[in-house]
Short mmCIF file of C-alpha atoms in Angstrom, two decimals:
data_model
loop_
_atom_site.label_atom_id
_atom_site.label_comp_id
_atom_site.label_asym_id
_atom_site.label_seq_id
_atom_site.Cartn_x
_atom_site.Cartn_y
_atom_site.Cartn_z
CA MET A 1 2.76 -16.48 -32.99
CA ASN A 2 6.10 -18.32 -32.84
CA GLU A 3 8.32 -15.33 -33.59
CA PRO A 4 7.28 -13.28 -30.48
CA CYS A 5 7.99 -16.34 -28.35
CA ARG A 6 11.53 -16.65 -29.67
CA ASN A 7 12.14 -12.92 -29.19
CA ALA A 8 10.86 -12.97 -25.63
CA LYS A 9 13.11 -15.86 -24.68
CA SER A 10 16.15 -14.13 -26.13
CA THR A 11 15.58 -11.06 -23.92
CA CYS A 12 15.51 -13.10 -20.70
CA ILE A 13 18.96 -12.61 -19.16
CA GLU A 14 20.07 -15.66 -17.18
CA SER A 15 22.99 -14.27 -15.21
CA ASN A 16 22.50 -16.73 -12.34
CA MET A 17 21.68 -20.38 -11.82
CA TYR A 18 17.90 -19.84 -11.85
CA GLY A 19 17.13 -17.11 -14.35
CA PHE A 20 14.30 -14.58 -14.40
CA TYR A 21 11.74 -12.69 -16.40
CA ARG A 22 11.72 -8.94 -15.90
CA ASP A 23 7.95 -8.78 -16.11
CA ILE A 24 4.88 -10.89 -16.71
CA TRP A 25 4.64 -9.92 -20.37
CA GLU A 26 8.09 -11.33 -21.09
CA TRP A 27 7.05 -14.56 -19.42
CA GLY A 28 3.67 -14.59 -21.14
CA ALA A 29 5.21 -14.24 -24.58
CA SER A 30 7.66 -17.05 -23.88
CA VAL A 31 4.89 -19.52 -23.07
CA CYS A 32 2.32 -18.29 -25.58
CA SER A 33 1.97 -21.76 -27.12
CA VAL A 34 1.45 -23.54 -23.80
CA ILE A 35 -2.15 -24.44 -22.90
CA ASN A 36 -3.62 -22.98 -19.68
CA GLU A 37 -0.82 -20.44 -19.16
CA LYS A 38 -1.83 -16.89 -19.97
CA VAL A 39 -1.97 -13.25 -18.96
CA SER A 40 -5.27 -11.34 -19.01
CA PRO A 41 -5.00 -7.52 -19.07
CA PHE A 42 -7.03 -5.62 -16.46
CA ASP A 43 -8.37 -2.12 -17.11
CA PHE A 44 -7.97 0.26 -14.15
CA GLY A 45 -10.20 2.84 -15.82
CA GLU A 46 -10.00 6.59 -15.34
CA ALA A 47 -6.87 8.71 -15.31
CA ALA A 48 -5.50 10.03 -12.05
CA LYS A 49 -5.27 13.81 -11.74
CA TYR A 50 -3.15 15.09 -8.87
CA GLU A 51 -3.42 18.71 -7.79
CA ILE A 52 -0.84 20.68 -5.83
CA PRO A 53 -1.44 20.75 -2.05
CA LYS A 54 -2.67 23.89 -0.35
CA THR A 55 0.03 25.11 1.99
CA LEU A 56 1.95 28.00 3.52
CA GLU A 57 5.25 26.32 2.62
CA THR A 58 7.30 28.16 0.03
CA GLU A 59 8.99 25.00 -1.23
CA ILE A 60 6.85 21.99 -2.04
CA HIS A 61 8.55 18.62 -2.37
CA HIS A 62 8.69 17.39 -5.95
CA TYR A 63 6.71 14.28 -4.95
CA LEU A 64 3.71 16.59 -4.40
CA THR A 65 3.79 18.47 -7.69
CA PRO A 66 0.69 18.20 -9.92
CA TYR A 67 0.42 15.74 -12.80
CA THR A 68 -2.00 13.49 -14.65
CA LEU A 69 -1.39 9.77 -15.06
CA HIS A 70 -3.31 7.26 -17.15
CA PRO A 71 -3.13 3.94 -15.28
CA LYS A 72 -1.72 0.95 -17.12
CA GLY A 73 -0.07 -2.36 -16.47
CA GLY A 74 -2.97 -4.16 -14.79
CA TYR A 75 -3.37 -7.89 -15.38
CA VAL A 76 -4.16 -11.28 -13.90
CA ALA A 77 -1.61 -14.04 -14.61
CA TYR A 78 -2.34 -17.77 -14.62
CA LEU A 79 0.65 -20.05 -14.02
CA SER A 80 0.45 -23.84 -14.21
CA ASN A 81 2.54 -25.35 -11.43
CA GLY A 82 3.53 -21.86 -10.28
CA ARG A 83 5.63 -21.40 -7.16
CA VAL A 84 5.70 -18.93 -4.28
CA TRP A 85 9.11 -18.70 -2.64
CA GLY A 86 10.30 -17.40 0.72
CA SER A 87 8.71 -15.16 3.33
CA SER A 88 8.08 -12.24 0.95
CA GLY A 89 6.34 -14.56 -1.47
CA SER A 90 8.38 -14.21 -4.66
CA ILE A 91 6.57 -15.59 -7.71
CA LEU A 92 8.40 -18.27 -9.69
CA THR A 93 7.44 -20.10 -12.87
CA SER A 94 7.07 -23.88 -12.98
CA GLU A 95 10.75 -24.19 -13.96
CA GLY A 96 11.79 -21.92 -11.09
CA LYS A 97 12.44 -18.62 -12.86
CA LEU A 98 11.68 -15.41 -10.94
CA ILE A 99 9.00 -13.06 -12.31
CA PHE A 100 10.42 -9.78 -11.06
CA ASP A 101 7.46 -7.40 -11.43
CA LEU A 102 5.38 -9.72 -9.22
CA SER A 103 8.12 -10.09 -6.60
CA PRO A 104 9.14 -6.74 -5.04
CA GLU A 105 11.67 -6.94 -2.20
CA TYR A 106 12.48 -4.24 0.37
CA ASP A 107 15.76 -3.77 2.23
CA GLY A 108 14.82 -2.64 5.74
CA LYS A 109 18.40 -1.71 6.60
CA GLN A 110 18.88 0.55 3.58
CA ASN A 111 15.21 1.62 3.48
CA ARG A 112 14.80 1.06 -0.23
CA MET A 113 13.44 -1.42 -2.75
CA LEU A 114 15.91 -3.97 -4.11
CA THR A 115 16.87 -4.02 -7.76
CA LEU A 116 16.43 -7.09 -9.92
CA GLU A 117 20.12 -7.93 -9.67
CA GLU A 118 19.91 -7.82 -5.85
CA HIS A 119 16.86 -10.06 -5.54
CA PRO A 120 17.49 -12.92 -3.08
CA ALA A 121 15.45 -15.42 -5.10
CA LEU A 122 18.16 -15.44 -7.76
CA ASP A 123 20.70 -17.33 -5.69
CA GLN A 124 19.14 -18.32 -2.35
CA ARG A 125 16.84 -21.29 -2.78
CA LYS A 126 17.58 -23.65 0.13
CA MET A 127 14.10 -24.54 1.37
CA LYS A 128 13.42 -26.82 4.32
CA GLU A 129 9.76 -27.24 3.39
CA GLU A 130 7.96 -27.62 0.05
CA LEU A 131 4.17 -27.48 0.13
CA GLN A 132 2.15 -28.75 -2.83
CA ILE A 133 -1.39 -27.37 -3.28
CA GLU A 134 -3.93 -29.28 -5.34
CA GLY A 135 -6.28 -27.03 -7.28
CA THR A 136 -6.13 -23.24 -7.66
CA ALA A 137 -4.39 -20.85 -5.29
CA ALA A 138 -4.32 -17.06 -5.60
CA ALA A 139 -1.08 -15.36 -4.57
CA LEU A 140 -1.51 -11.92 -2.97
CA THR A 141 1.96 -11.64 -1.49
CA PHE A 142 3.70 -8.29 -1.01
CA CYS A 143 6.87 -7.54 0.96
CA GLY A 144 5.26 -4.75 3.03
CA SER A 145 1.86 -6.31 3.69
CA HIS A 146 2.30 -6.09 7.48
CA ASN A 147 1.93 -2.30 7.11
CA TYR A 148 -1.69 -1.10 7.14
CA PHE A 149 -1.29 1.08 4.03
CA HIS A 150 0.32 -1.70 2.01
CA TRP A 151 -2.28 -4.17 3.24
CA LEU A 152 -5.05 -1.86 2.06
CA TYR A 153 -3.42 -0.77 -1.20
CA ASP A 154 -1.09 -3.60 -2.26
CA VAL A 155 -3.06 -6.63 -1.07
CA LEU A 156 -6.81 -5.99 -0.82
CA PRO A 157 -7.31 -4.38 -4.27
CA ARG A 158 -5.76 -7.50 -5.81
CA LEU A 159 -8.33 -9.56 -3.95
CA GLY A 160 -10.91 -7.12 -5.29
CA MET A 161 -9.71 -7.90 -8.84
CA LEU A 162 -10.38 -11.60 -8.28
CA ARG A 163 -13.78 -10.86 -6.78
CA ILE A 164 -15.12 -8.61 -9.53
CA LEU A 165 -13.78 -10.95 -12.24
CA ASN A 166 -15.35 -13.95 -10.45
CA ILE A 167 -12.08 -15.87 -10.60
CA PRO A 168 -12.43 -19.01 -8.47
CA PHE A 169 -9.73 -20.17 -6.04
CA GLN A 170 -9.53 -22.60 -3.16
CA TYR A 171 -6.69 -20.95 -1.25
CA LEU A 172 -5.07 -17.54 -0.77
CA ILE A 173 -1.29 -17.40 -0.40
CA MET A 174 -0.26 -14.46 1.80
CA ASN A 175 2.66 -13.29 3.90
CA PRO A 176 2.82 -13.85 7.65
CA ASN A 177 1.22 -10.87 9.35
CA PRO A 178 1.58 -9.97 13.04
CA HIS A 179 -1.45 -7.67 12.83
CA GLY A 180 -4.06 -10.40 12.68
CA THR A 181 -6.94 -8.21 13.78
CA PHE A 182 -7.02 -5.97 10.73
CA VAL A 183 -6.27 -8.94 8.46
CA LYS A 184 -9.18 -11.04 9.66
CA GLU A 185 -11.62 -8.12 9.74
CA THR A 186 -10.82 -6.82 6.26
CA LEU A 187 -10.73 -10.26 4.62
CA SER A 188 -14.23 -10.80 5.99
CA MET A 189 -15.38 -7.59 4.27
CA PHE A 190 -14.16 -9.11 0.99
CA GLY A 191 -16.04 -12.33 1.68
CA VAL A 192 -12.98 -14.44 2.45
CA SER A 193 -12.40 -16.64 5.47
CA GLU A 194 -8.97 -16.58 7.06
CA SER A 195 -9.12 -20.38 7.10
CA SER A 196 -8.44 -20.33 3.34
CA VAL A 197 -5.13 -18.50 3.82
CA ILE A 198 -1.78 -20.26 3.48
CA ARG A 199 1.19 -18.31 4.82
CA THR A 200 4.60 -18.00 3.24
CA GLY A 201 7.75 -18.58 5.28
CA ASP A 202 11.51 -18.08 5.17
CA ASP A 203 12.12 -21.78 4.63
CA ARG A 204 9.03 -22.59 2.57
CA GLU A 205 8.26 -22.91 -1.11
CA ILE A 206 4.60 -23.32 -2.05
CA ARG A 207 3.60 -24.89 -5.35
CA ALA A 208 0.10 -24.92 -6.80
CA ASP A 209 -1.45 -26.86 -9.65
CA ARG A 210 -2.71 -23.50 -10.86
CA LEU A 211 -1.43 -20.22 -9.47
CA VAL A 212 -3.46 -17.05 -10.08
CA VAL A 213 -1.55 -13.80 -9.52
CA PRO A 214 -3.05 -10.30 -9.94
CA SER A 215 -0.64 -7.50 -10.82
CA VAL A 216 1.08 -5.45 -8.12
CA MET A 217 -0.68 -2.13 -7.50
CA MET A 218 2.57 -0.29 -6.81
CA ASN A 219 3.67 -0.96 -10.39
CA SER A 220 0.59 0.84 -11.71
CA HIS A 221 1.14 3.81 -9.33
CA TYR A 222 -2.00 3.06 -7.30
CA PRO A 223 -4.71 4.24 -9.73
CA PRO A 224 -7.97 5.77 -8.43
CA TRP A 225 -9.52 2.34 -8.98
CA THR A 226 -7.66 1.07 -5.88
CA THR A 227 -9.48 3.53 -3.63
CA SER A 228 -12.79 2.89 -5.39
CA ILE A 229 -12.59 -0.88 -4.87
CA LEU A 230 -11.79 -0.44 -1.17
CA ARG A 231 -14.86 1.76 -0.79
CA THR A 232 -16.99 -0.79 -2.64
CA PHE A 233 -16.11 -3.69 -0.36
CA MET A 234 -15.38 -1.96 2.95
CA LEU A 235 -17.75 0.98 3.38
CA PRO A 236 -20.77 -1.34 3.77
CA GLY A 237 -18.97 -2.94 6.73
CA ARG A 238 -18.49 0.23 8.74
CA ASP A 239 -19.77 0.43 12.30
CA THR A 240 -22.43 3.13 12.06
CA ALA A 241 -22.97 2.96 15.83
CA ALA A 242 -19.41 4.14 16.57
CA HIS A 243 -19.01 7.64 18.03
CA SER A 244 -17.75 9.83 15.20
CA PRO A 245 -16.55 13.36 16.06
CA SER A 246 -16.53 15.75 13.13
CA ARG A 247 -12.98 17.03 13.75
CA ILE A 248 -10.25 14.53 14.64
CA PHE A 249 -6.52 14.59 15.36
CA ILE A 250 -4.78 11.27 14.68
CA SER A 251 -2.11 10.65 17.31
CA ARG A 252 0.99 8.50 16.79
CA SER A 253 1.70 8.32 20.52
CA LYS A 254 1.20 4.52 20.46
CA ALA A 255 3.31 4.01 17.34
CA SER A 256 6.88 2.78 17.65
CA VAL A 257 8.46 5.59 15.60
CA ARG A 258 7.95 9.11 14.20
CA HIS A 259 6.27 10.78 17.16
CA ILE A 260 5.44 14.46 17.49
CA VAL A 261 7.75 15.59 20.29
CA ASN A 262 5.48 18.44 21.39
CA GLU A 263 2.22 16.55 20.83
CA GLY A 264 0.73 17.80 24.10
CA GLU A 265 0.98 21.40 22.91
CA VAL A 266 -0.38 20.44 19.49
CA ILE A 267 -3.39 18.77 21.11
CA ARG A 268 -4.14 21.80 23.30
CA LEU A 269 -4.05 24.04 20.23
CA LEU A 270 -6.31 21.74 18.22
CA GLU A 271 -8.79 21.31 21.07
CA ALA A 272 -9.52 25.03 20.81
CA TYR A 273 -10.64 24.32 17.24
CA GLY A 274 -12.90 21.47 18.31
CA PHE A 275 -10.58 18.58 17.42
CA ILE A 276 -10.81 15.30 19.33
CA LEU A 277 -7.71 13.15 19.96
CA VAL A 278 -7.91 9.67 18.38
CA CYS A 279 -5.51 6.73 18.69
CA LEU A 280 -6.53 4.41 15.87
CA GLU A 281 -5.00 1.42 17.69
CA ASP A 282 -8.03 1.61 20.01
CA TRP A 283 -10.55 1.30 17.18
CA SER A 284 -11.65 -1.70 15.10
CA ILE A 285 -11.39 -1.39 11.32
CA ALA A 286 -15.17 -1.05 11.06
CA GLN A 287 -15.03 1.81 13.58
CA GLN A 288 -12.11 3.48 11.77
CA ILE A 289 -14.04 3.40 8.49
CA GLN A 290 -17.01 5.06 10.20
CA LEU A 291 -14.71 7.59 11.88
CA PHE A 292 -13.18 8.76 8.60
CA ALA A 293 -16.42 8.53 6.62
CA SER A 294 -18.06 10.89 9.12
CA ALA A 295 -15.19 13.32 9.72
CA LYS A 296 -15.34 16.86 8.36
CA ALA A 297 -11.75 17.81 9.26
CA ILE A 298 -8.68 15.64 9.96
CA VAL A 299 -5.24 16.69 11.21
CA SER A 300 -2.53 14.06 11.36
CA PRO A 301 1.19 13.43 11.13
CA HIS A 302 2.16 11.28 8.16
CA GLY A 303 1.40 7.65 8.98
CA ALA A 304 -0.40 4.50 7.86
CA GLY A 305 -3.59 5.44 9.71
CA LEU A 306 -4.24 7.99 6.98
CA SER A 307 -4.89 5.09 4.62
CA ASN A 308 -8.44 5.45 5.94
CA LEU A 309 -8.76 8.64 3.89
CA ALA A 310 -10.04 6.14 1.33
CA PHE A 311 -13.37 6.24 3.18
CA CYS A 312 -13.78 10.02 3.50
CA GLU A 313 -16.52 11.94 1.75
CA LYS A 314 -15.67 14.39 -1.01
CA GLY A 315 -14.51 17.76 0.37
CA THR A 316 -13.29 16.48 3.76
CA LEU A 317 -10.56 18.80 5.03
CA VAL A 318 -7.18 17.11 5.62
CA VAL A 319 -4.00 18.61 7.11
CA GLU A 320 -1.03 16.25 6.84
CA ILE A 321 2.14 17.07 8.79
CA PHE A 322 5.39 15.70 7.33
CA HIS A 323 8.84 15.40 8.85
CA ILE A 324 10.64 17.86 6.58
CA ARG A 325 13.10 15.18 5.49
CA HIS A 326 10.51 12.44 5.01
CA VAL A 327 7.88 13.37 2.45
CA VAL A 328 5.88 10.49 0.94
CA PRO A 329 2.94 11.29 -1.40
CA THR A 330 0.78 8.32 -0.40
CA TYR A 331 -2.04 10.14 1.41
CA TRP A 332 -1.96 13.17 -0.89
CA MET A 333 -2.59 10.57 -3.59
CA ILE A 334 -5.62 9.12 -1.78
CA SER A 335 -6.92 12.62 -1.08
CA ASN A 336 -6.83 13.35 -4.79
CA HIS A 337 -8.63 10.08 -5.55
CA ASN A 338 -11.49 11.16 -3.26
CA LYS A 339 -11.31 14.87 -4.08
CA LEU A 340 -10.58 15.86 -0.50
CA ASP A 341 -9.59 19.39 0.59
CA TYR A 342 -5.91 18.62 1.21
CA TYR A 343 -3.38 20.82 3.06
CA MET A 344 0.17 20.03 4.17
CA MET A 345 2.91 21.48 6.36
CA TYR A 346 6.38 20.48 7.47
CA GLY A 347 7.54 19.55 10.93
CA GLN A 348 11.17 19.95 11.92
CA GLY A 349 13.51 17.15 12.95
CA ALA A 350 14.13 16.93 16.69
CA GLY A 351 17.87 17.07 16.03
CA THR A 352 18.86 14.29 18.41
CA THR A 353 19.20 11.42 15.95
CA GLN A 354 21.09 12.78 12.96
CA ASP A 355 22.09 9.35 11.64
CA LEU A 356 18.58 7.91 11.83
CA PHE A 357 16.47 7.41 8.73
CA ALA A 358 14.10 10.39 8.74
CA GLY A 359 11.08 8.12 8.36
CA LEU A 360 11.80 6.79 11.84
CA GLU A 361 12.74 10.08 13.49
CA ASP A 362 10.60 12.09 15.92
CA PHE A 363 9.88 15.71 14.98
CA MET A 364 8.55 19.03 16.25
CA VAL A 365 5.51 20.95 15.02
CA ASP A 366 5.64 24.74 14.89
CA LEU A 367 2.42 25.79 16.66
CA ASP A 368 2.17 29.17 14.97
CA ARG A 369 2.62 27.52 11.59
CA LEU A 370 -0.05 24.94 12.41
CA GLU A 371 -2.52 27.62 13.49
CA GLN A 372 -1.83 29.62 10.34
CA THR A 373 -2.50 26.49 8.29
CA LEU A 374 -5.82 25.98 10.08
CA CYS A 375 -6.74 29.57 9.29
CA LEU A 376 -5.73 29.07 5.65
CA ALA A 377 -8.11 26.10 5.62
CA GLY A 378 -10.93 28.30 6.92
CA LEU A 379 -11.21 26.71 10.36
CA ASN A 380 -12.17 28.87 13.31
CA LYS A 381 -11.86 28.30 17.04
CA GLN A 382 -15.01 26.89 18.55
CA VAL A 383 -16.78 28.77 21.34
CA THR A 384 -17.11 26.69 24.52
#
């Protein structure tokens, strides 16, 4: 038992004044003789099988190529006198060392995740406020939790881990979130009151007698279990009284970025096929769950609203439209989890903002290409 501890400590590179562990297993081995500090593995179950999208496109982005992945890396960590630092909620040990795999950081200016060497917790620790929590607190922090997808897939499944393992806690430590409506509503579906939540902050370090931290879903490549646990806790809370058209088009007209420039023409085309325009901002989470659970066909530009594909029934037809320079496999992934009938096509950049990150850029949809994709999917115009 002692030899692994010595080896683990020797691999921890302390190139700064605080030091770090690259992952929870390195930390766990280093404290293996300390009482009440441990790491419990968590089994995410079945392998994920991803099939190639159906499409008219001759070149499919390599993010969407088929593969099979056996999920691994799940765990729940228990840290005595653990710390949560800064607004993003970086996880620190009792002696102040960063645990990197529990503390992802995103650079919004460069639109990428930061490397370990770039992590701000390594050399920026001037806190104006230190908050001590008596008892057990569960940390569910994630740098992108204000985004609906990351809330659903990087925060709530970790709460689901605590729930199904019956791990007790008095408080939840979470990031500040401007979208309080979906936070409050979804926490309620998991049986948690928002009054138990303690928020991180730029000038705050939170310390708990016992800190419980489930593993980050992103590090396990979002296994099918993540979609399954969302369905378990959230489907029972859907609003069955909500009007639920069978064919829906998800509009981004109320979003701040990545609009379809010719959306009016797209809507007129889709209306001929019986699609109904939906702005998800106008719907509660319970209504959105019902909407997607009842839909037979969904057309949408790439966007966080498609996280609700988690609630679709097997075989639901999905057409996702990507900006040609911004292809992210997130909702293809969810579609494979639920065995949906998934199609994709590219939209073209509007050409007016060449220096803008493509994920923020508006784009055009080729109407002929869209109609051909609908035909490929077996959809026919509806007689009025």
